[in-house]
Structures are given as structure tokens and as C-alpha cells.
Coordinates of C-alpha atoms and ligand atoms in Angstrom, one line a residue:
M205 CA -5.3 21.0 23.7
D206 CA -5.5 23.2 20.6
S207 CA -8.7 25.4 20.6
G208 CA -10.3 23.7 17.6
E209 CA -9.7 20.3 19.2
I210 CA -12.7 18.4 20.7
S211 CA -12.3 16.4 23.8
L212 CA -12.5 12.7 23.5
S213 CA -13.7 10.4 26.3
D214 CA -12.4 6.8 27.0
R215 CA -15.7 5.5 25.6
E216 CA -15.6 7.7 22.6
F217 CA -12.0 6.6 21.7
E218 CA -13.1 3.0 22.0
A219 CA -16.0 3.7 19.8
V220 CA -13.5 5.2 17.1
R221 CA -11.2 2.3 17.4
N222 CA -14.1 -0.2 17.0
K223 CA -15.3 1.6 14.0
V224 CA -11.9 1.9 12.1
Y225 CA -11.2 -1.8 12.9
D226 CA -14.6 -2.8 11.5
L227 CA -14.2 -0.7 8.5
A228 CA -10.4 -1.1 7.5
G229 CA -9.2 -3.8 10.0
I230 CA -6.9 -1.1 11.5
S231 CA -6.1 -1.9 15.3
M232 CA -5.3 1.4 17.0
S233 CA -3.0 1.4 20.1
D234 CA -3.6 3.8 22.8
A235 CA -0.8 6.0 21.5
K236 CA -3.1 7.1 18.5
R237 CA -5.5 9.1 20.9
T238 CA -3.7 12.3 19.9
L239 CA -4.0 11.5 16.2
V240 CA -7.7 10.7 16.6
V241 CA -8.3 14.1 18.2
S242 CA -6.3 16.2 15.9
R243 CA -7.6 14.6 12.7
L244 CA -11.1 14.1 13.3
S245 CA -11.9 17.4 15.3
K246 CA -11.5 19.3 12.1
I247 CA -14.1 17.0 10.4
I248 CA -16.5 17.3 13.2
R249 CA -16.3 21.0 13.1
R250 CA -16.9 21.2 9.6
L251 CA -20.0 19.1 10.0
N252 CA -21.2 21.6 12.6
L253 CA -21.2 18.9 15.4
D254 CA -19.5 19.5 18.5
T255 CA -18.8 15.9 20.1
F256 CA -17.3 12.7 18.9
T257 CA -20.4 10.9 20.1
A258 CA -22.5 13.2 17.8
Y259 CA -20.2 12.4 14.9
L260 CA -20.2 8.7 15.4
D261 CA -23.8 8.7 15.7
H262 CA -24.1 10.7 12.4
L263 CA -21.8 8.2 10.7
D264 CA -23.8 5.3 12.0
R265 CA -27.3 6.7 11.2
N266 CA -27.0 9.0 8.0
G267 CA -23.4 9.2 7.1
S268 CA -23.0 9.2 3.4
A269 CA -20.4 6.9 1.7
D270 CA -18.1 9.9 1.3
E271 CA -18.3 10.7 5.0
V272 CA -17.5 7.2 5.8
Q273 CA -14.5 7.3 3.5
E274 CA -13.5 10.5 5.0
F275 CA -13.3 8.9 8.4
I276 CA -11.1 6.1 7.2
N277 CA -8.8 8.4 5.3
A278 CA -8.3 10.7 8.1
L279 CA -7.1 7.7 10.4
T280 CA -4.7 6.1 7.9
T281 CA -1.0 6.5 8.2
N282 CA 0.6 7.1 4.7
L283 CA 4.4 7.5 5.5
T284 CA 6.3 6.3 2.6
R285 CA 9.2 7.3 0.2
F286 CA 11.0 6.4 -2.9
F287 CA 13.3 3.4 -2.8
R288 CA 12.3 2.8 0.9
E289 CA 14.0 -0.5 2.3
D290 CA 16.0 -0.5 -1.0
H291 CA 17.4 -4.0 -0.9
H292 CA 13.9 -5.3 -1.9
F293 CA 14.3 -3.5 -5.3
D294 CA 17.7 -5.0 -5.7
H295 CA 16.3 -8.4 -4.9
L296 CA 13.3 -7.8 -7.2
N297 CA 15.7 -6.6 -10.2
D298 CA 17.6 -10.0 -9.9
Y299 CA 14.6 -12.0 -9.8
I300 CA 12.9 -10.3 -12.7
G301 CA 16.1 -10.3 -14.7
G302 CA 16.0 -14.2 -14.3
I303 CA 12.5 -14.2 -16.0
V304 CA 13.4 -11.4 -18.6
N305 CA 16.6 -13.1 -19.7
D306 CA 15.2 -16.8 -19.6
P307 CA 14.8 -17.9 -23.3
A308 CA 12.3 -20.6 -22.2
N309 CA 10.3 -18.4 -19.8
P310 CA 6.7 -19.5 -19.4
N311 CA 5.6 -16.0 -18.9
K312 CA 5.4 -15.3 -22.6
S313 CA 6.6 -11.6 -22.0
R314 CA 3.9 -11.0 -19.3
L315 CA 4.6 -9.7 -16.0
R316 CA 2.0 -8.6 -13.1
L317 CA 3.0 -7.0 -9.8
W318 CA 1.0 -5.7 -7.0
S319 CA 1.8 -2.9 -4.6
A320 CA -0.8 -3.3 -1.8
G321 CA -1.3 -0.4 0.4
C322 CA 0.8 1.8 -2.1
S323 CA 0.2 5.3 -0.3
T324 CA 0.9 8.2 -2.5
G325 CA 2.7 6.0 -5.0
Q326 CA 6.4 6.1 -4.1
E327 CA 6.6 2.3 -3.9
P328 CA 4.9 1.1 -7.2
Y329 CA 6.8 4.0 -9.0
T330 CA 10.2 2.8 -7.6
I331 CA 9.3 -0.8 -8.7
A332 CA 8.5 0.6 -12.2
L333 CA 11.4 3.0 -12.6
S334 CA 14.0 0.5 -11.1
L335 CA 12.9 -2.4 -13.3
L336 CA 12.6 -0.4 -16.5
A337 CA 16.2 0.9 -16.0
A338 CA 17.6 -2.4 -15.1
H339 CA 15.7 -4.4 -17.8
P340 CA 15.0 -2.2 -20.9
K341 CA 13.4 -5.2 -22.6
L342 CA 10.4 -4.8 -20.3
K343 CA 9.4 -1.8 -22.4
T344 CA 8.1 -4.2 -25.0
W345 CA 6.6 -6.6 -22.5
D346 CA 3.1 -6.7 -21.2
F347 CA 4.2 -5.3 -17.9
K348 CA 1.8 -3.9 -15.5
I349 CA 1.8 -2.9 -11.9
L350 CA -1.4 -2.7 -9.9
A351 CA -1.1 -0.4 -7.0
T352 CA -4.0 -0.1 -4.4
D353 CA -4.6 1.6 -1.2
I354 CA -7.9 2.1 1.0
D355 CA -7.2 5.8 1.3
T356 CA -8.9 7.6 -1.7
N357 CA -7.0 10.7 -1.1
V358 CA -3.4 9.1 -1.4
V359 CA -4.7 7.2 -4.5
E360 CA -5.7 10.5 -6.3
K361 CA -2.3 12.0 -5.3
A362 CA -0.5 8.9 -6.6
K363 CA -2.2 9.2 -9.9
T364 CA -0.7 12.6 -10.6
G365 CA 2.9 11.3 -10.6
V366 CA 3.9 14.6 -9.4
Y367 CA 6.1 15.1 -6.2
K368 CA 8.1 17.8 -4.5
A369 CA 11.8 18.1 -5.3
G370 CA 12.5 17.3 -1.6
D371 CA 11.0 14.0 -2.0
L372 CA 14.1 12.8 -3.7
S373 CA 16.5 13.9 -0.9
G374 CA 18.8 11.2 0.1
L375 CA 18.7 9.4 -3.2
S376 CA 22.0 8.8 -4.9
P377 CA 22.4 10.9 -8.2
E378 CA 22.0 7.8 -10.3
R379 CA 18.5 7.4 -8.6
V380 CA 17.6 11.0 -9.0
K381 CA 18.3 10.7 -12.9
L382 CA 15.5 8.3 -13.2
F383 CA 13.0 11.2 -12.5
D384 CA 11.8 13.9 -14.6
R385 CA 11.4 17.7 -13.8
D386 CA 8.7 20.1 -14.8
G387 CA 9.0 23.9 -15.2
A388 CA 8.2 24.5 -11.7
G389 CA 11.0 22.3 -10.3
N390 CA 8.6 19.5 -9.2
V391 CA 9.6 16.0 -9.8
R392 CA 7.6 14.0 -12.4
I393 CA 7.4 10.2 -12.9
P394 CA 8.3 9.7 -16.7
D395 CA 5.6 8.6 -19.0
H396 CA 7.1 5.2 -19.7
A397 CA 6.9 4.4 -15.9
R398 CA 3.8 6.2 -15.1
S399 CA 1.9 4.2 -18.0
I400 CA 2.5 0.8 -16.5
V401 CA 1.1 1.6 -13.0
T402 CA -2.8 1.5 -12.4
F403 CA -4.0 3.0 -9.2
K404 CA -7.2 1.8 -7.6
S405 CA -8.8 2.2 -4.1
L406 CA -9.2 -1.1 -2.5
N407 CA -9.8 -2.2 1.2
L408 CA -7.7 -5.3 2.0
M409 CA -10.3 -6.5 4.3
E410 CA -12.9 -6.8 1.5
A411 CA -13.1 -8.9 -1.6
W412 CA -10.2 -8.5 -4.2
P413 CA -11.6 -8.2 -7.6
M414 CA -8.2 -9.3 -9.2
R415 CA -7.5 -13.0 -9.8
G416 CA -3.8 -12.9 -10.4
P417 CA -1.4 -14.7 -10.7
F418 CA 1.1 -12.1 -9.6
D419 CA 5.0 -12.4 -10.1
A420 CA 5.6 -10.4 -7.0
I421 CA 3.5 -8.7 -4.3
F422 CA 4.7 -5.7 -2.2
C423 CA 2.8 -5.3 1.0
R424 CA 5.1 -3.3 3.1
N425 CA 4.2 -1.4 6.3
V426 CA 0.7 -2.1 5.9
A427 CA 0.2 -5.1 8.2
I428 CA 1.7 -3.4 11.2
Y429 CA -1.7 -1.7 11.4
F430 CA -3.6 -5.0 11.6
N431 CA -3.9 -7.5 14.5
K432 CA -2.2 -11.1 14.0
P433 CA -5.3 -13.0 12.9
T434 CA -6.0 -10.1 10.2
Q435 CA -2.5 -10.1 9.0
E436 CA -2.2 -14.0 8.7
K437 CA -5.5 -13.9 6.8
M438 CA -4.3 -11.3 4.4
F439 CA -0.8 -13.0 3.8
T440 CA -2.6 -16.1 3.1
R441 CA -4.7 -14.7 0.4
M442 CA -1.6 -13.1 -1.1
G443 CA -0.1 -16.5 -1.3
E444 CA -3.0 -17.8 -3.1
L445 CA -2.7 -14.9 -5.6
L446 CA 1.1 -15.4 -6.2
K447 CA 2.6 -17.8 -8.8
P448 CA 4.4 -20.6 -7.2
N449 CA 8.0 -19.5 -6.4
A450 CA 6.9 -15.8 -6.6
F451 CA 7.9 -13.3 -4.1
L452 CA 6.0 -11.4 -1.3
Y453 CA 7.9 -8.3 0.1
I454 CA 6.8 -7.2 3.6
G455 CA 8.0 -4.4 5.8
H456 CA 11.2 -4.5 7.9
S457 CA 9.3 -4.6 11.2
E458 CA 6.8 -7.2 10.0
N459 CA 6.6 -11.0 9.8
L460 CA 4.3 -13.6 8.5
N461 CA 3.5 -15.1 12.1
S462 CA 1.7 -18.6 11.8
V463 CA 1.6 -18.5 8.0
A464 CA 5.4 -18.5 7.6
D465 CA 5.2 -22.1 6.6
K466 CA 3.3 -21.2 3.4
F467 CA 6.5 -19.3 2.3
K468 CA 10.2 -19.7 2.4
L469 CA 12.3 -16.8 3.8
V470 CA 14.9 -16.1 1.3
G471 CA 16.2 -12.7 2.4
K472 CA 15.4 -9.8 4.8
T473 CA 11.5 -9.6 4.8
V474 CA 11.5 -11.5 1.3
Y475 CA 9.3 -14.5 1.2
Q476 CA 9.1 -17.0 -1.6
N477 CA 5.7 -18.5 -2.2
K478 CA 5.5 -22.3 -1.7
L479 CA 1.8 -22.5 -2.9
G480 CA 0.3 -20.6 -5.7
A481 CA -2.2 -20.0 -8.3
S482 CA -0.4 -21.0 -11.5
A483 CA -3.6 -22.1 -13.1
R484 CA -5.6 -18.8 -12.5
S485 CA -6.6 -16.5 -15.1
A486 CA -5.0 -13.0 -16.0
A487 CA -5.2 -10.2 -13.5
Ligands
SAM135 C1 2.7 3.4 5.9 S1 1.8 3.1 4.4 C2 2.8 2.2 3.5 C3 3.3 2.7 2.0 C4 4.2 1.8 1.3 N1 3.8 0.3 1.2 C5 5.6 1.8 1.9 O1 5.9 0.8 2.6 O2 6.2 2.7 1.8 C6 0.5 2.2 4.8 C7 -0.8 2.3 3.8 O3 -1.6 1.1 4.1 C8 -2.8 1.7 3.9 N2 -3.9 0.9 4.4 C9 -4.3 0.8 5.7 N3 -5.2 -0.1 5.9 C10 -5.5 -0.7 4.7 C11 -6.6 -1.4 4.2 N4 -7.5 -2.1 5.0 N5 -6.6 -1.9 3.0 C12 -5.7 -1.3 2.0 N6 -4.8 -0.2 2.5 C13 -4.7 0.0 3.8 C14 -2.9 3.1 4.5 O4 -3.9 4.0 3.7 C15 -1.5 3.5 3.9 O5 -1.4 4.4 2.8

């Protein structure tokens, strides 16, 4: 154990697990024990406390909203990258192409997408960049992407639209060309893409202020942190916010479990909504 690390008893680990589940719906396996110690020890020391029990008592009795948020932020896993699971973006491009090029489209030049659990922004920016490149007409559309995450740190980072050059490694030259560079060699999301993405912090376990309907929802590699009942409840709510026949994209290791009958599987982890919210008002 690192000298700065605080020891974590089984009982304390259980208490941390219960708390992150109650606050964020996150179900932590035993394998997360090391992560809990390394991420929370720093916070505990900064608060001048010396045990997990004292820290949890502090959060329960007089922890501020910021301290509770810091606890959540510390325990999320934010791994992401541009064009992750990239066949989803090909599917989305084809689907949106059908809407954009349909002379009789009922959308009236309006498009609403949601990236739920967007982490540091690579997913919604990939959606924006690839759709704007494939369908230049969208520049004149009322086209918006809502991007949300429970972790307020990643939301702030995402808003900057600035990334390290290395974050593009592995992308084809064509894809790399979609990004701008600044004087310091950083990658910048071009303004035309950045301006259509709105970032907000949102806990998927709580009430959702937006009413939809959405043309597509990306909720990828988020449900893996939830137990099955929590996943099913969340995917059902997403179905209610999607237009009929619109698409839900989930992570490659995820599935819809018992709510799969509300959707039609049309590709690898691409689901088409059978139900929907066509009559709802704007997002
Ligand atoms: C592994 S990242 C996935 C990022 C991106 N969707 C992708 O596939 O590359 C999972 C994200 O889900 C977020 N998350 C976890 N629990 C959440 C909750 N209850 N509400 C909203 N976001 C949550 C985490 O903060 C994290 O940024």
C-alpha cells in the first residue's frame, strides 16, 4: 500500500458501495476496492480525516453538496475516445442521411440527439463532426446534441473542446482532418461542431428535465456500471423519450435484458424504438 493510502475494512468498503449505489446507481464489484482506496484516500487526507469511517460520517452528517459531488466524481470511470465503436457512427450517418434527404420529412429541419454519459465529450463531438461532414445541409438545420454526465469534472473538461494531440492517435487521416489545432499543438473541436453540443451535468438516476423526443440516444458503456433492474428502468425511460423508429446505441458489452422487446435489434448494439414519444413537445 502507498504511504498516503488509508486502509479500508470490509465494512467500510460495503458502506462506500452502498453510498455510490444510492447516489449514482453505480454497482461496484469487489475488483473496485483498490480504486476506492486510491481515489478516496487523497480526498480524506485533504479533509484532515484519517479513516474511511470518519469520511463517510462527515459526508452523512455535514458534507456539503460539493463534497458529495466530489465523492461521486472520484468513483466514476470515464474512459472514452473519439470514434469509439465506430460502426455506430456509420449507422447514424446513414439513418440521419435518410431524414436529411427526405423531401417529405416530418422533422421540419429539426434534429435532436442525446449523448447520455458523455464523459469528456469525445462521443458527442464525434457525432457532431461525423454528421456535419457527411451531411453539410445540417449546418442550416435546427440541429442540437445534448450531452450529459453525472461527473461535473468531465462535463467541465468537455465544454472546453480542447484535447491532447495524442487523443487522435489511431484515427485515419480523413478523421484527423475533422479537427482543428491550436498554436500549442492541442486538438480543438471546430466551432461549427462545438456550437451544436450543449453539456450539462445530469444523474441518470434522477428526474430528467428534457422532454424529447430525440432522433437518437447514445448511452454507451454507462449501463455496465448499473445492476440489471437499474439498466432496464433507464432503457425504458430512454425508449419513452425516443421518437418511434428512432435509435438507441449502447455499448458493445451491454444489452437491454428484459426490455429488449420494446426495441428491435437492427445491428450490433443498435436498437430501433418500437414505442415512442412522437406527441411530446420539444427537447
Ligand atoms: C466509460 S464512460 C463512457 C463514455 C462514452 N459514453 C463512451 O462510450 O465512450 C461512462 C460515463 O458514465 C457516467 N455515469 C456513471 N453513472 C452515471 C449516472 N448515474 N448518471 C449519469 N452518468 C453516469 C460516468 O461519469 C462516465 O463518464
